[in-house]
CSV table of C-alpha atoms and ligand atoms in Angstrom, one decimal:
chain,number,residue,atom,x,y,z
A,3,UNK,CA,-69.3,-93.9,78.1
A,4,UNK,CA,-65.5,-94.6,78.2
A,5,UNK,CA,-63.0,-92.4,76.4
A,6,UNK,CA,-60.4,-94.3,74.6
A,7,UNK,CA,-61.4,-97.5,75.0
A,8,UNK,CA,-58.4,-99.1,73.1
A,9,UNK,CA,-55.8,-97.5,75.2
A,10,UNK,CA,-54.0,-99.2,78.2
A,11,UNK,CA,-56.6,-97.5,80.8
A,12,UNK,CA,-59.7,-98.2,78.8
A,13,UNK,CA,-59.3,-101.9,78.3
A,14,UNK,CA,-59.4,-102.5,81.3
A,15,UNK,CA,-62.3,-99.8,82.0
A,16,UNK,CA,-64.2,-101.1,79.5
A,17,UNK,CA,-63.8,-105.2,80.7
A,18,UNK,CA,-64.5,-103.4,84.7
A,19,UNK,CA,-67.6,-101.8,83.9
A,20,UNK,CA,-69.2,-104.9,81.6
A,21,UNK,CA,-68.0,-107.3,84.5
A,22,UNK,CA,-70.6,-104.9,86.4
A,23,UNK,CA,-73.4,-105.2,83.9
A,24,UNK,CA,-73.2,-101.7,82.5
A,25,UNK,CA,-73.8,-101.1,78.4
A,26,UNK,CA,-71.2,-99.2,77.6
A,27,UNK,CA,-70.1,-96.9,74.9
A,28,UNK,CA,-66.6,-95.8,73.8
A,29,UNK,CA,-64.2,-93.9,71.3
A,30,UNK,CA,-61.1,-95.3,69.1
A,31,UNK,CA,-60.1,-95.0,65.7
A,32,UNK,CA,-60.7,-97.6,63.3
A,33,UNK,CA,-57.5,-99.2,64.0
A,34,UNK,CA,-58.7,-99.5,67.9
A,35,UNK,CA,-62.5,-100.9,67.0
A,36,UNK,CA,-62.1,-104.9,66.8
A,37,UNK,CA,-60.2,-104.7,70.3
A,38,UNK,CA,-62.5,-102.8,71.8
A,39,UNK,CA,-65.5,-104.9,70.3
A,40,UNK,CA,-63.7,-107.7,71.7
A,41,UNK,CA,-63.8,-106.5,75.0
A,42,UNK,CA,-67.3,-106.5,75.4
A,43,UNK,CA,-68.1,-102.6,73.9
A,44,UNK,CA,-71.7,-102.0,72.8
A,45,UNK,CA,-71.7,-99.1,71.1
A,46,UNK,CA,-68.3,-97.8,69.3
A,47,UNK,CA,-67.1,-94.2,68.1
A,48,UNK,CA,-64.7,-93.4,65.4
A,49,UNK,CA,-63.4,-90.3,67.3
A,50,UNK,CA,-61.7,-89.7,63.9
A,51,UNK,CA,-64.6,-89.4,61.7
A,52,UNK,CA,-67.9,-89.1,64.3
A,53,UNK,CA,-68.3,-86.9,67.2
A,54,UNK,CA,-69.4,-88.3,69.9
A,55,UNK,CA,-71.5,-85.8,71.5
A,56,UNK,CA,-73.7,-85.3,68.4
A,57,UNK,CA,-74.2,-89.3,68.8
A,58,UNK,CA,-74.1,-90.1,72.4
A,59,UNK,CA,-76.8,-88.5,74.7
A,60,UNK,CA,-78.6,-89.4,78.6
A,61,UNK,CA,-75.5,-91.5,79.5
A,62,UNK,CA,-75.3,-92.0,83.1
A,63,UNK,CA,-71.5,-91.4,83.2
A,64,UNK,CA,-68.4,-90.3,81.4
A,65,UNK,CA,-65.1,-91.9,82.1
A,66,UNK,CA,-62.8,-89.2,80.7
A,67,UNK,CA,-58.9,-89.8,79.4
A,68,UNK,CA,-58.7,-87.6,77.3
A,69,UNK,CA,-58.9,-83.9,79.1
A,70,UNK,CA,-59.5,-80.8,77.5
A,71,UNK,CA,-62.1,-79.6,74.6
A,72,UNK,CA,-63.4,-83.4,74.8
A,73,UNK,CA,-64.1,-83.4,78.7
A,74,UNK,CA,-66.0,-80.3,77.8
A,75,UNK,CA,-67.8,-81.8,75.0
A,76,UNK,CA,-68.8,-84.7,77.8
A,77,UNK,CA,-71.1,-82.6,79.5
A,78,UNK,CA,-73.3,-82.8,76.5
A,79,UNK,CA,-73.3,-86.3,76.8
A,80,UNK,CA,-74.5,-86.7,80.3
A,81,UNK,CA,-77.7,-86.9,81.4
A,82,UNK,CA,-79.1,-84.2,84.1
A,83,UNK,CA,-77.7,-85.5,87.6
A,84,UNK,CA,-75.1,-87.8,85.9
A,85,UNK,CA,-71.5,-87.9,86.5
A,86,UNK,CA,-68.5,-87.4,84.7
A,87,UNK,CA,-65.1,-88.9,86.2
A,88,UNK,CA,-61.3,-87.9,84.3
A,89,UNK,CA,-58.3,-89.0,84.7
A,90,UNK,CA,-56.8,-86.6,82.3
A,91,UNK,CA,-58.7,-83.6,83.2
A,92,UNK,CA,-58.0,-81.1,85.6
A,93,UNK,CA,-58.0,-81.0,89.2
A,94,UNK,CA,-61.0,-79.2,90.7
A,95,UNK,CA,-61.7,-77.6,94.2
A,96,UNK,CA,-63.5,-80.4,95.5
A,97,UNK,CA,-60.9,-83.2,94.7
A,98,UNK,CA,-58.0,-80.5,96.4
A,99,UNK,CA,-60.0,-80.5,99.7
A,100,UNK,CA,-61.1,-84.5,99.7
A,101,UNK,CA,-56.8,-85.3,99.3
A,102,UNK,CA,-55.9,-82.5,101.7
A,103,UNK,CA,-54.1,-80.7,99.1
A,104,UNK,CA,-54.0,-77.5,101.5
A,105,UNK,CA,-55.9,-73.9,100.8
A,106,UNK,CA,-53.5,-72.6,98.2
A,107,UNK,CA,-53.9,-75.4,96.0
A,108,UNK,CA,-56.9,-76.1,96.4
A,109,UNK,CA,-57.9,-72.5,95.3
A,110,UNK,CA,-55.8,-72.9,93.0
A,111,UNK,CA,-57.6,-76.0,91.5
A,112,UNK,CA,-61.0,-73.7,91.8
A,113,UNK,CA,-59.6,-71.2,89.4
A,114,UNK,CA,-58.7,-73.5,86.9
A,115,UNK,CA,-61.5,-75.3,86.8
A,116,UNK,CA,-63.8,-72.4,86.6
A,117,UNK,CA,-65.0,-73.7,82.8
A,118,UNK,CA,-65.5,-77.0,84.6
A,119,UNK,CA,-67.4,-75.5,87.3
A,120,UNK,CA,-70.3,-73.6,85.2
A,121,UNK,CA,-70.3,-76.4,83.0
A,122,UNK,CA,-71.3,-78.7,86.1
A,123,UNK,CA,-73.8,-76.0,87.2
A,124,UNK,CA,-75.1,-75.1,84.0
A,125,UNK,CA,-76.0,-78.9,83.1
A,126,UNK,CA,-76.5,-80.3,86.8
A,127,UNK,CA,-73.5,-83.1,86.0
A,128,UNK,CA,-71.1,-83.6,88.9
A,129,UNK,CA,-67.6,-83.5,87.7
A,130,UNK,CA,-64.5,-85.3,89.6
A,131,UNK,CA,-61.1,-85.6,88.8
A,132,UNK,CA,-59.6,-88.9,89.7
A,133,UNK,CA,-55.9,-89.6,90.9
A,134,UNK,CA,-55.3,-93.2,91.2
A,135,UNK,CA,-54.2,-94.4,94.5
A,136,UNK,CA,-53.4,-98.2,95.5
A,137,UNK,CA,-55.8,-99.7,97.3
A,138,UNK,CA,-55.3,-103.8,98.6
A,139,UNK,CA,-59.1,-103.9,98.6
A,140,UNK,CA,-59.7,-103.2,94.8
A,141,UNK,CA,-56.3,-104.5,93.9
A,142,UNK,CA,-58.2,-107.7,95.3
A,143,UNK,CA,-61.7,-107.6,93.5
A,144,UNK,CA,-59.7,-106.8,90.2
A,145,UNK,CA,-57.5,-109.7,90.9
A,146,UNK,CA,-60.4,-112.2,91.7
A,147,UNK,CA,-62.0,-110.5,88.0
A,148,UNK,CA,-58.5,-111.4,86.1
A,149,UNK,CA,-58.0,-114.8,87.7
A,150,UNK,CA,-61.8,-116.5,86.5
A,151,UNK,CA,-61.2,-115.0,83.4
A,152,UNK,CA,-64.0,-112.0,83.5
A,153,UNK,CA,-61.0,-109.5,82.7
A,154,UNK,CA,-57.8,-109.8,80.0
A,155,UNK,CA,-55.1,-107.3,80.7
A,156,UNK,CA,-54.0,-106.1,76.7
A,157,UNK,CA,-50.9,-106.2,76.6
A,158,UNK,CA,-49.5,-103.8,73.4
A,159,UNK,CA,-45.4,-104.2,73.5
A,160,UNK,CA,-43.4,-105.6,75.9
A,161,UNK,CA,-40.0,-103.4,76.6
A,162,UNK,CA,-36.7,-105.0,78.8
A,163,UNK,CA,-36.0,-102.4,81.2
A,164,UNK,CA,-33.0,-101.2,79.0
A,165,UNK,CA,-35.4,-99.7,76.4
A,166,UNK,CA,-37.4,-97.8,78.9
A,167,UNK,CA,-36.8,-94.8,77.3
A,168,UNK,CA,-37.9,-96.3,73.8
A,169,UNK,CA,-41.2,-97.6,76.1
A,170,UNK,CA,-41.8,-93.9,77.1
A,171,UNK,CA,-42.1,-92.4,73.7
A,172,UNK,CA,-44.5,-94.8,72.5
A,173,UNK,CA,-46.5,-94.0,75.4
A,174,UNK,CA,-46.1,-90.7,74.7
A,175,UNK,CA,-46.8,-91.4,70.9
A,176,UNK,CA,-50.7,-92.4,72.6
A,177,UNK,CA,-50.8,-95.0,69.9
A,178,UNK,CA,-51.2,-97.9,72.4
A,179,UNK,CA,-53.7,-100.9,71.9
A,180,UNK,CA,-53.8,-102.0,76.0
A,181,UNK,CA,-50.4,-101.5,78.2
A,182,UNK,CA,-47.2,-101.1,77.3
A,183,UNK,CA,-44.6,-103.7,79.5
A,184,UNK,CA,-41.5,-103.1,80.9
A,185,UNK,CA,-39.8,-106.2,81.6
A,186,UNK,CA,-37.4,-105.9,84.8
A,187,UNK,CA,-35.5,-109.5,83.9
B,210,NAP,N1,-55.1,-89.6,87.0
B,210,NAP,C1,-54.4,-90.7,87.1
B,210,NAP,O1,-54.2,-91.2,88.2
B,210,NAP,C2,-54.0,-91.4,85.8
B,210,NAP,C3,-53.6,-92.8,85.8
B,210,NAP,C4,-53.3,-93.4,84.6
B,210,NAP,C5,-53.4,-92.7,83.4
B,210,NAP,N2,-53.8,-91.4,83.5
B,210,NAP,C6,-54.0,-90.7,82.2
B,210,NAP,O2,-55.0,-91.3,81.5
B,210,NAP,C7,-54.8,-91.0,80.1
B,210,NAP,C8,-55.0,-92.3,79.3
B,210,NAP,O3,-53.9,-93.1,79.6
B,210,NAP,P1,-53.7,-94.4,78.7
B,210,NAP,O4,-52.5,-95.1,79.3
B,210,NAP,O5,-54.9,-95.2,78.6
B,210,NAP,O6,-53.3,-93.8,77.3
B,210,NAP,P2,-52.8,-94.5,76.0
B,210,NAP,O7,-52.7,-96.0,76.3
B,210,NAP,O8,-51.6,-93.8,75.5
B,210,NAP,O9,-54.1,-94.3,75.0
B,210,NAP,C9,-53.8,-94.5,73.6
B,210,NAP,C10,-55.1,-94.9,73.0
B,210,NAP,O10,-56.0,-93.8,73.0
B,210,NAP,C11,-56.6,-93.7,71.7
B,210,NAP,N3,-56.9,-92.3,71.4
B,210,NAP,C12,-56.0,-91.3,71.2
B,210,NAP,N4,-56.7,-90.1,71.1
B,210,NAP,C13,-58.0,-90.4,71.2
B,210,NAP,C14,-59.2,-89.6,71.1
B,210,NAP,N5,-59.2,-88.3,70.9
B,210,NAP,N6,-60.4,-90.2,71.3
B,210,NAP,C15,-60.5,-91.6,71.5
B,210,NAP,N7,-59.4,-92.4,71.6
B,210,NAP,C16,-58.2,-91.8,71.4
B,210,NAP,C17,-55.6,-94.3,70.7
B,210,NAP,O11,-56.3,-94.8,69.6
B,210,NAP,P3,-55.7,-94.7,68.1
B,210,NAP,O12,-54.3,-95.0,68.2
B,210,NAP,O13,-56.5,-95.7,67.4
B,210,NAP,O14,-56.0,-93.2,67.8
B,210,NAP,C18,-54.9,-95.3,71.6
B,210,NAP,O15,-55.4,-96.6,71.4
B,210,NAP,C19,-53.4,-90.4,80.0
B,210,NAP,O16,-53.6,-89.0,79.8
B,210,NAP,C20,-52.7,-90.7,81.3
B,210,NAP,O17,-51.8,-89.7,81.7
B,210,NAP,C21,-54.1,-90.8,84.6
């Protein structure tokens, strides 16, 4: 189950995880639906009208980018022994001590993620936060994916650099349909 499947991190979760024969489900508003049914989405959410929890039940996995009340509503979602990944939720203890983030912080993760922490117990669903970090070696298999075809980046607008701050607030307006481009020349 992806979260925000229409936005620039989701298409190209959604297009990653069909490429590796997984059904997936995801969330957008009407306005996001025919792009994420394009992209190969099996099962799609109004997020604005549905909830997905009540609809969604034994997934395998969450892909979270959303953070907050929904991450918490993703445990309901996940099956016993699943896993829920976010990019938009908070960091936990366990993520502080695999990026060496030193005892402070990493205590300091544990106490915020406390809620996190009983939820995970309490439904037997591990839950990771997950900070993106270049690596040649994926940066390769997604290239091989984009070059035959199997993935499409979506591009939304396409900003010159000048505008960058205009390219900011409609990230920040989380509006997008796929990425948003800052053009250098
Ligand atoms: N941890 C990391 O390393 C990392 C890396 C990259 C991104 N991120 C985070 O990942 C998050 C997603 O980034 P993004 O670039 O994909 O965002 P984005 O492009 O701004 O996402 C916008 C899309 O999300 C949809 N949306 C908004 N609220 C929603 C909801 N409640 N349920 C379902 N869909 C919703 C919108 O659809 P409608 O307009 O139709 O409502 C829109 O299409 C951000 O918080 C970003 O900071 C983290």
């Amino acid at each position: 189950m992806i979260q925000a499947g229409s936005g620039g991190v989701g298409t190209f979760a959604i297009q990653l995880a069909k490429a590796m024969g997984i059904y997936v489900a995801t969330t957008t508003s009407e306005a996001g639906a025919k792009l994420v049914k394009s992209l190969g989405a099996d099962q799609i959410i109004n997020y604005r009208t549905e909830q997905f929890d009540k609809v969604l039940q034994n997934y395998d996995g969450v892909f979270d980018t959303i953070g907050g009340e929904t991450l918490e509503k993703a445990f309901k979602t996940v099956k016993q022994g699943g896993q829920i990944v976010s990019v938009s939720g908070l960091p936990n203890a366990r993520f502080g001590e695999e990026y060496g983030s030193g005892f402070i912080k990493t205590n300091l993760f544990r106490f915020i993620t406390r809620k996190l922490t009983k939820l995970e117990m309490k439904c037997n669903v591990k839950y990771s936060f997950l900070f993106m970090k270049p690596s040649g070696r994926q940066l390769g298999i997604i290239s091989e994916l984009i070059e035959s075809g199997k993935i499409k980046p979506v591009i939304d607008l396409i900003f010159p650099f000048v505008e960058a701050q205009k390219a900011m607030e409609y990230s920040e307006s989380g509006r997008a349909k796929g990425k948003i481009i800052l053009k250098i020349k």
